[in-house]
Short mmCIF file of C-alpha atoms in Angstrom, two decimals:
data_model
loop_
_atom_site.label_atom_id
_atom_site.label_comp_id
_atom_site.label_asym_id
_atom_site.label_seq_id
_atom_site.Cartn_x
_atom_site.Cartn_y
_atom_site.Cartn_z
CA MET A 634 34.47 20.88 19.60
CA ASN A 635 32.50 23.89 18.34
CA ASP A 636 34.56 23.95 15.15
CA LEU A 637 33.83 20.30 14.57
CA ARG A 638 30.09 20.87 15.14
CA LYS A 639 30.08 23.85 12.74
CA GLU A 640 31.97 21.85 10.13
CA PHE A 641 29.49 18.98 10.43
CA GLU A 642 26.48 21.33 10.12
CA ASN A 643 28.03 22.92 7.02
CA TYR A 644 28.66 19.50 5.56
CA MET A 645 25.05 18.42 6.15
CA GLN A 646 23.69 21.68 4.76
CA ASP A 647 25.80 21.37 1.60
CA ARG A 648 24.81 17.75 1.23
CA CYS A 649 21.10 18.46 1.58
CA VAL A 650 21.15 21.22 -1.00
CA THR A 651 21.78 18.64 -3.70
CA SER A 652 20.43 15.36 -2.34
CA CYS A 653 17.64 16.20 0.09
CA GLU A 654 15.34 17.72 -2.49
CA THR A 655 12.06 15.88 -2.75
CA GLU A 656 11.62 13.93 -5.91
CA GLU A 657 8.35 14.72 -7.68
CA ASP A 658 6.46 11.82 -9.20
CA THR A 659 5.56 12.99 -12.69
CA TYR A 660 3.96 9.73 -13.81
CA GLU A 661 0.28 10.16 -14.70
CA TYR A 662 -1.76 7.63 -12.77
CA PRO A 663 -5.24 6.55 -13.87
CA ASP A 664 -8.17 7.26 -11.57
CA TYR A 665 -8.39 3.71 -10.30
CA VAL A 666 -4.96 3.96 -8.67
CA GLU A 667 -6.12 6.64 -6.27
CA ALA A 668 -9.50 4.94 -5.86
CA ILE A 669 -7.93 1.68 -4.70
CA ASN A 670 -5.34 3.53 -2.62
CA ALA A 671 -8.04 5.49 -0.80
CA GLU A 672 -9.99 2.34 0.08
CA LEU A 673 -7.21 -0.20 0.68
CA MET A 674 -4.23 1.50 2.26
CA PRO A 675 -5.77 3.26 5.30
CA PRO A 676 -6.41 0.54 7.91
CA VAL A 677 -9.31 2.55 9.31
CA LYS A 678 -11.15 2.07 5.99
CA SER A 679 -10.00 -1.40 4.99
CA GLY A 680 -9.82 -3.10 8.38
CA VAL A 681 -6.32 -4.45 7.64
CA TYR A 682 -2.85 -2.99 7.57
CA ILE A 683 -0.98 -3.47 4.31
CA SER A 684 2.73 -3.42 5.14
CA ARG A 685 5.66 -2.87 2.82
CA TRP A 686 6.36 -6.61 2.89
CA ASP A 687 2.75 -7.27 1.97
CA LEU A 688 3.10 -4.98 -1.04
CA LYS A 689 6.29 -6.79 -2.02
CA MET A 690 4.51 -10.18 -1.82
CA VAL A 691 1.58 -8.90 -3.87
CA GLY A 692 4.07 -7.61 -6.44
CA ASP A 693 5.72 -11.03 -6.57
CA ALA A 694 2.31 -12.60 -7.18
CA ILE A 695 1.96 -10.65 -10.43
CA ASP A 696 5.66 -10.90 -11.37
CA ALA A 697 6.31 -7.24 -10.60
CA SER A 698 9.60 -6.75 -8.86
CA ILE A 699 9.35 -3.67 -6.65
CA ALA A 700 12.06 -2.30 -4.39
CA MET A 701 11.56 -1.70 -0.70
CA ASP A 702 10.67 1.95 -0.16
CA SER A 703 7.91 3.86 1.57
CA ARG A 704 4.47 2.27 1.37
CA ALA A 705 3.16 5.05 -0.87
CA ARG A 706 6.00 4.70 -3.36
CA MET A 707 5.82 0.92 -3.33
CA TYR A 708 2.09 1.07 -4.01
CA LYS A 709 2.67 3.41 -6.95
CA MET A 710 5.46 1.21 -8.33
CA LEU A 711 3.13 -1.77 -8.05
CA MET A 712 0.38 0.04 -9.91
CA ARG A 713 2.76 0.99 -12.72
CA SER A 714 3.03 -2.69 -13.58
CA VAL A 715 -0.72 -2.95 -14.31
CA HIS A 716 -1.46 -2.45 -17.99
CA ASN A 717 -4.55 -4.53 -18.70
CA LYS A 718 -7.62 -6.13 -17.16
CA GLU A 719 -5.93 -9.50 -16.70
CA THR A 720 -3.03 -8.08 -14.70
CA MET A 721 -5.40 -5.92 -12.66
CA GLY A 722 -7.48 -9.01 -11.94
CA GLN A 723 -4.38 -10.84 -10.74
CA LEU A 724 -3.35 -7.87 -8.59
CA LEU A 725 -6.78 -7.52 -7.00
CA GLY A 726 -6.90 -11.30 -6.49
CA ALA A 727 -3.56 -11.15 -4.69
CA PHE A 728 -4.83 -8.30 -2.50
CA SER A 729 -8.01 -10.30 -1.78
CA SER A 730 -5.95 -13.33 -0.75
CA LEU A 731 -3.83 -11.13 1.49
CA ILE A 732 -6.94 -9.65 3.09
CA ASP A 733 -8.36 -13.17 3.61
CA ALA A 734 -5.16 -14.23 5.38
CA LYS A 735 -5.27 -11.20 7.64
CA THR A 736 -8.96 -11.59 8.48
CA GLU A 737 -8.38 -15.27 9.28
CA ALA A 738 -6.19 -14.10 12.16
CA TYR A 739 -9.06 -11.85 13.28
CA ARG A 740 -11.43 -14.82 13.25
CA GLU A 741 -9.01 -16.83 15.37
CA MET A 742 -8.80 -13.98 17.86
CA MET A 743 -12.61 -13.82 18.02
CA GLU A 744 -12.71 -17.56 18.70
CA ASN A 745 -10.03 -17.45 21.40
CA TYR A 746 -11.21 -14.19 22.98
CA PRO A 747 -14.99 -13.86 22.52
CA SER A 748 -15.16 -10.49 24.27
CA SER A 749 -13.08 -9.01 21.41
CA ALA A 750 -15.62 -10.10 18.79
CA PRO A 751 -17.20 -6.65 18.22
CA ILE A 752 -13.82 -5.12 17.43
CA PHE A 753 -12.80 -7.82 14.98
CA GLU A 754 -16.25 -8.11 13.39
CA ASP A 755 -16.01 -4.46 12.44
CA LYS A 756 -12.58 -5.01 10.88
CA ILE A 757 -13.79 -8.09 8.97
CA GLN A 758 -16.80 -6.17 7.61
CA LYS A 759 -14.52 -3.39 6.38
CA ALA A 760 -12.21 -5.91 4.74
CA GLU A 761 -15.12 -7.64 3.00
CA ARG A 762 -16.39 -4.26 1.78
CA VAL A 763 -12.97 -3.50 0.27
CA LYS A 764 -12.89 -6.88 -1.48
CA ALA A 765 -16.32 -6.16 -2.97
CA TYR A 766 -15.01 -2.76 -4.03
CA PHE A 767 -12.23 -4.50 -6.00
CA ASP A 768 -14.86 -6.09 -8.26
CA GLU A 769 -16.46 -2.70 -8.75
CA VAL A 770 -13.10 -1.16 -9.74
CA LEU A 771 -12.38 -3.98 -12.18
CA ASN A 772 -15.79 -3.61 -13.83
CA THR A 773 -15.75 0.19 -13.88
CA TYR A 774 -12.24 0.92 -15.09
CA PHE A 775 -11.55 -2.19 -17.16
CA SER A 776 -14.95 -2.93 -18.68
CA GLU A 777 -14.00 -2.67 -22.37
CA GLU A 778 -10.50 -3.61 -23.42
#
């Protein structure tokens, strides 16, 4: 049994030497990619959780086919498909629609359980702030094209 364990550990060690190395992302992202990421992706800042499936649906909305991966990688793949103001407008519109759908569930919870209203009001305010931020990003980074 010990020989088998040792053989397995050696196998895994040899395998990880070649395939477990972290892949560096060498693509140069514009400033707006990190700006949107910082405001949208953390639920504590945006009031909503953007799942991997949500990112896939948003990608489908702008005809960007992205593979299922980690949220961070999927977000970066999605942002690689944005090349002009029109596409960015579509992307931010898709994110806004997604946020609206998620906050609608919050509103229903507030209606059904009034004592939870302060919690959900805070989340809705954060989500509305992020949607307003989308307009700011569009005007700041895509003003003259």
